């Protein structure tokens, strides 16, 4: 038990250190943060539009702002690592949050499953690029910020937790 707690606390320290490095990196490179937001905001907005149009096609009478709020809350809830890929958690979240808007449970489940299906199909489109070596940067790729500022923050892996 002591060994596991020691390993857990070491992982927490590494996690906090990585967070601190990331904050420092973006504080020193605000252009990177702005560029990241400039890329992410249209992607998320288009996904919210897809969910809204899908809801309308399922006969769900709901405003864009309501479905956007529900969808963002579902994203936050499914980010909690309770199930594999958020399956089950996402469906229950959609059902509950849409029921507050007067949407029947069956339509909430259908919307959730269709959203998940579209997400998986879109992810599968990227699979060939991942296997071709284009999905992740190679070790040979040079980043000007990595050489100028020391080290870039690295992505956390499940082994880090």
C-alpha positions as a Python dict, from the first residue, in 0.01 Angstrom:
ca = {
    (1, 'X'): (0, 0, 0),
    (2, 'X'): (280, 241, 86),
    (3, 'X'): (446, 169, -248),
    (4, 'X'): (121, 236, -437),
    (5, 'X'): (63, 561, -247),
    (6, 'X'): (421, 662, -317),
    (7, 'X'): (373, 593, -685),
    (8, 'X'): (39, 776, -683),
    (9, 'X'): (187, 1083, -514),
    (10, 'X'): (480, 1079, -759),
    (11, 'X'): (229, 1073, -1045),
    (12, 'X'): (36, 1363, -890),
    (13, 'X'): (359, 1561, -860),
    (14, 'X'): (442, 1486, -1226),
    (15, 'X'): (91, 1588, -1328),
    (16, 'X'): (115, 1917, -1138),
    (17, 'X'): (461, 1979, -1282),
    (18, 'X'): (332, 1919, -1635),
    (19, 'X'): (42, 2156, -1567),
    (20, 'X'): (284, 2419, -1440),
    (21, 'X'): (506, 2378, -1747),
    (22, 'X'): (206, 2407, -1979),
    (23, 'X'): (89, 2725, -1805),
    (24, 'X'): (437, 2874, -1833),
    (25, 'X'): (463, 2774, -2199),
    (26, 'X'): (134, 2940, -2294),
    (27, 'X'): (207, 3244, -2079),
    (28, 'X'): (536, 3288, -2269),
    (29, 'X'): (379, 3202, -2607),
    (30, 'X'): (31, 3361, -2610),
    (31, 'X'): (19, 3332, -2989),
    (32, 'X'): (10, 2953, -2954),
    (33, 'X'): (-289, 2979, -2721),
    (34, 'X'): (-471, 3213, -2959),
    (35, 'X'): (-391, 2984, -3253),
    (36, 'X'): (-520, 2682, -3063),
    (37, 'X'): (-842, 2860, -2976),
    (38, 'X'): (-879, 2982, -3334),
    (39, 'X'): (-865, 2620, -3449),
    (40, 'X'): (-1080, 2469, -3173),
    (41, 'X'): (-1366, 2716, -3162),
    (42, 'X'): (-1490, 2660, -3520),
    (43, 'X'): (-1454, 2284, -3478),
    (44, 'X'): (-1663, 2282, -3161),
    (45, 'X'): (-1915, 2525, -3308),
    (46, 'X'): (-1959, 2303, -3613),
    (47, 'X'): (-2008, 1999, -3391),
    (48, 'X'): (-2276, 2187, -3195),
    (49, 'X'): (-2446, 2270, -3524),
    (50, 'X'): (-2433, 1901, -3624),
    (51, 'X'): (-2593, 1800, -3294),
    (52, 'X'): (-2862, 2067, -3336),
    (53, 'X'): (-2942, 1956, -3691),
    (54, 'X'): (-2945, 1593, -3582),
    (55, 'X'): (-3182, 1677, -3296),
    (56, 'X'): (-3412, 1860, -3536),
    (57, 'X'): (-3405, 1564, -3778),
    (58, 'X'): (-3512, 1337, -3491),
    (59, 'X'): (-3812, 1562, -3429),
    (60, 'X'): (-3671, 1721, -3115),
    (61, 'X'): (-3811, 2073, -3091),
    (62, 'X'): (-3533, 2257, -2910),
    (63, 'X'): (-3345, 2583, -2956),
    (64, 'X'): (-2982, 2594, -3066),
    (65, 'X'): (-2876, 2751, -2736),
    (66, 'X'): (-3051, 2479, -2535),
    (67, 'X'): (-2899, 2191, -2734),
    (68, 'X'): (-2558, 2361, -2725),
    (69, 'X'): (-2581, 2395, -2346),
    (70, 'X'): (-2690, 2032, -2307),
    (71, 'X'): (-2415, 1910, -2540),
    (72, 'X'): (-2140, 2104, -2364),
    (73, 'X'): (-2259, 1976, -2026),
    (74, 'X'): (-2258, 1621, -2165),
    (75, 'X'): (-1899, 1673, -2286),
    (76, 'X'): (-1795, 1781, -1936),
    (77, 'X'): (-1978, 1491, -1770),
    (78, 'X'): (-1836, 1229, -2008),
    (79, 'X'): (-1485, 1362, -1949),
    (80, 'X'): (-1501, 1198, -1606),
    (81, 'X'): (-1341, 855, -1657),
    (82, 'X'): (-1628, 634, -1542),
    (83, 'X'): (-1682, 417, -1848),
    (84, 'X'): (-1503, 325, -2169),
    (85, 'X'): (-1552, 609, -2415),
    (86, 'X'): (-1824, 761, -2200),
    (87, 'X'): (-2071, 496, -2316),
    (88, 'X'): (-2370, 489, -2083),
    (89, 'X'): (-2272, 809, -1909),
    (90, 'X'): (-2328, 1009, -2227),
    (91, 'X'): (-2666, 848, -2292),
    (92, 'X'): (-2790, 902, -1938),
    (93, 'X'): (-2665, 1260, -1943),
    (94, 'X'): (-2844, 1339, -2269),
    (95, 'X'): (-3164, 1170, -2148),
    (96, 'X'): (-3165, 1356, -1816),
    (97, 'X'): (-3065, 1698, -1949),
    (98, 'X'): (-3300, 1679, -2247),
    (99, 'X'): (-3584, 1560, -2023),
    (100, 'X'): (-3550, 1892, -1841),
    (101, 'X'): (-3635, 2049, -2179),
    (102, 'X'): (-3939, 1823, -2221),
    (103, 'X'): (-3774, 1580, -2466),
    (104, 'X'): (-3889, 1215, -2439),
    (105, 'X'): (-3628, 965, -2320),
    (106, 'X'): (-3629, 766, -2645),
    (107, 'X'): (-3537, 1074, -2847),
    (108, 'X'): (-3261, 1162, -2599),
    (109, 'X'): (-3108, 815, -2629),
    (110, 'X'): (-3138, 823, -3008),
    (111, 'X'): (-2964, 1161, -3024),
    (112, 'X'): (-2684, 1040, -2799),
    (113, 'X'): (-2628, 721, -2997),
    (114, 'X'): (-2632, 901, -3331),
    (115, 'X'): (-2383, 1158, -3199),
    (116, 'X'): (-2155, 878, -3080),
    (117, 'X'): (-2189, 694, -3412),
    (118, 'X'): (-2097, 1007, -3609),
    (119, 'X'): (-1802, 1073, -3378),
    (120, 'X'): (-1672, 717, -3421),
    (121, 'X'): (-1715, 728, -3799),
    (122, 'X'): (-1525, 1058, -3817),
    (123, 'X'): (-1250, 915, -3599),
    (124, 'X'): (-1225, 611, -3825),
    (125, 'X'): (-1161, 844, -4119),
    (126, 'X'): (-839, 947, -3949),
    (127, 'X'): (-723, 592, -3884),
    (128, 'X'): (-531, 553, -4212),
    (129, 'X'): (-334, 870, -4135),
    (130, 'X'): (-245, 736, -3792),
    (131, 'X'): (-109, 415, -3941),
    (132, 'X'): (70, 609, -4215),
    (133, 'X'): (260, 798, -3945),
    (134, 'X'): (81, 1126, -4005),
    (135, 'X'): (-139, 1106, -3695),
    (136, 'X'): (135, 1202, -3453),
    (137, 'X'): (454, 1407, -3485),
    (138, 'X'): (768, 1205, -3540),
    (139, 'X'): (1075, 1224, -3323),
    (140, 'X'): (1260, 1390, -3613),
    (141, 'X'): (1011, 1678, -3637),
    (142, 'X'): (1167, 2000, -3515),
    (143, 'X'): (958, 2253, -3330),
    (144, 'X'): (1109, 2600, -3301),
    (145, 'X'): (954, 2643, -2959),
    (146, 'X'): (1109, 2320, -2832),
    (147, 'X'): (1457, 2443, -2911),
    (148, 'X'): (1397, 2804, -2808),
    (149, 'X'): (1217, 2758, -2478),
    (150, 'X'): (1362, 2432, -2352),
    (151, 'X'): (1089, 2171, -2356),
    (152, 'X'): (733, 2172, -2482),
    (153, 'X'): (468, 2038, -2249),
    (154, 'X'): (402, 1676, -2330),
    (155, 'X'): (63, 1509, -2342),
    (156, 'X'): (-28, 1309, -2035),
    (157, 'X'): (-69, 939, -2086),
    (158, 'X'): (-282, 699, -1884),
    (159, 'X'): (39, 554, -1738),
    (160, 'X'): (107, 895, -1582),
    (161, 'X'): (-200, 873, -1360),
}
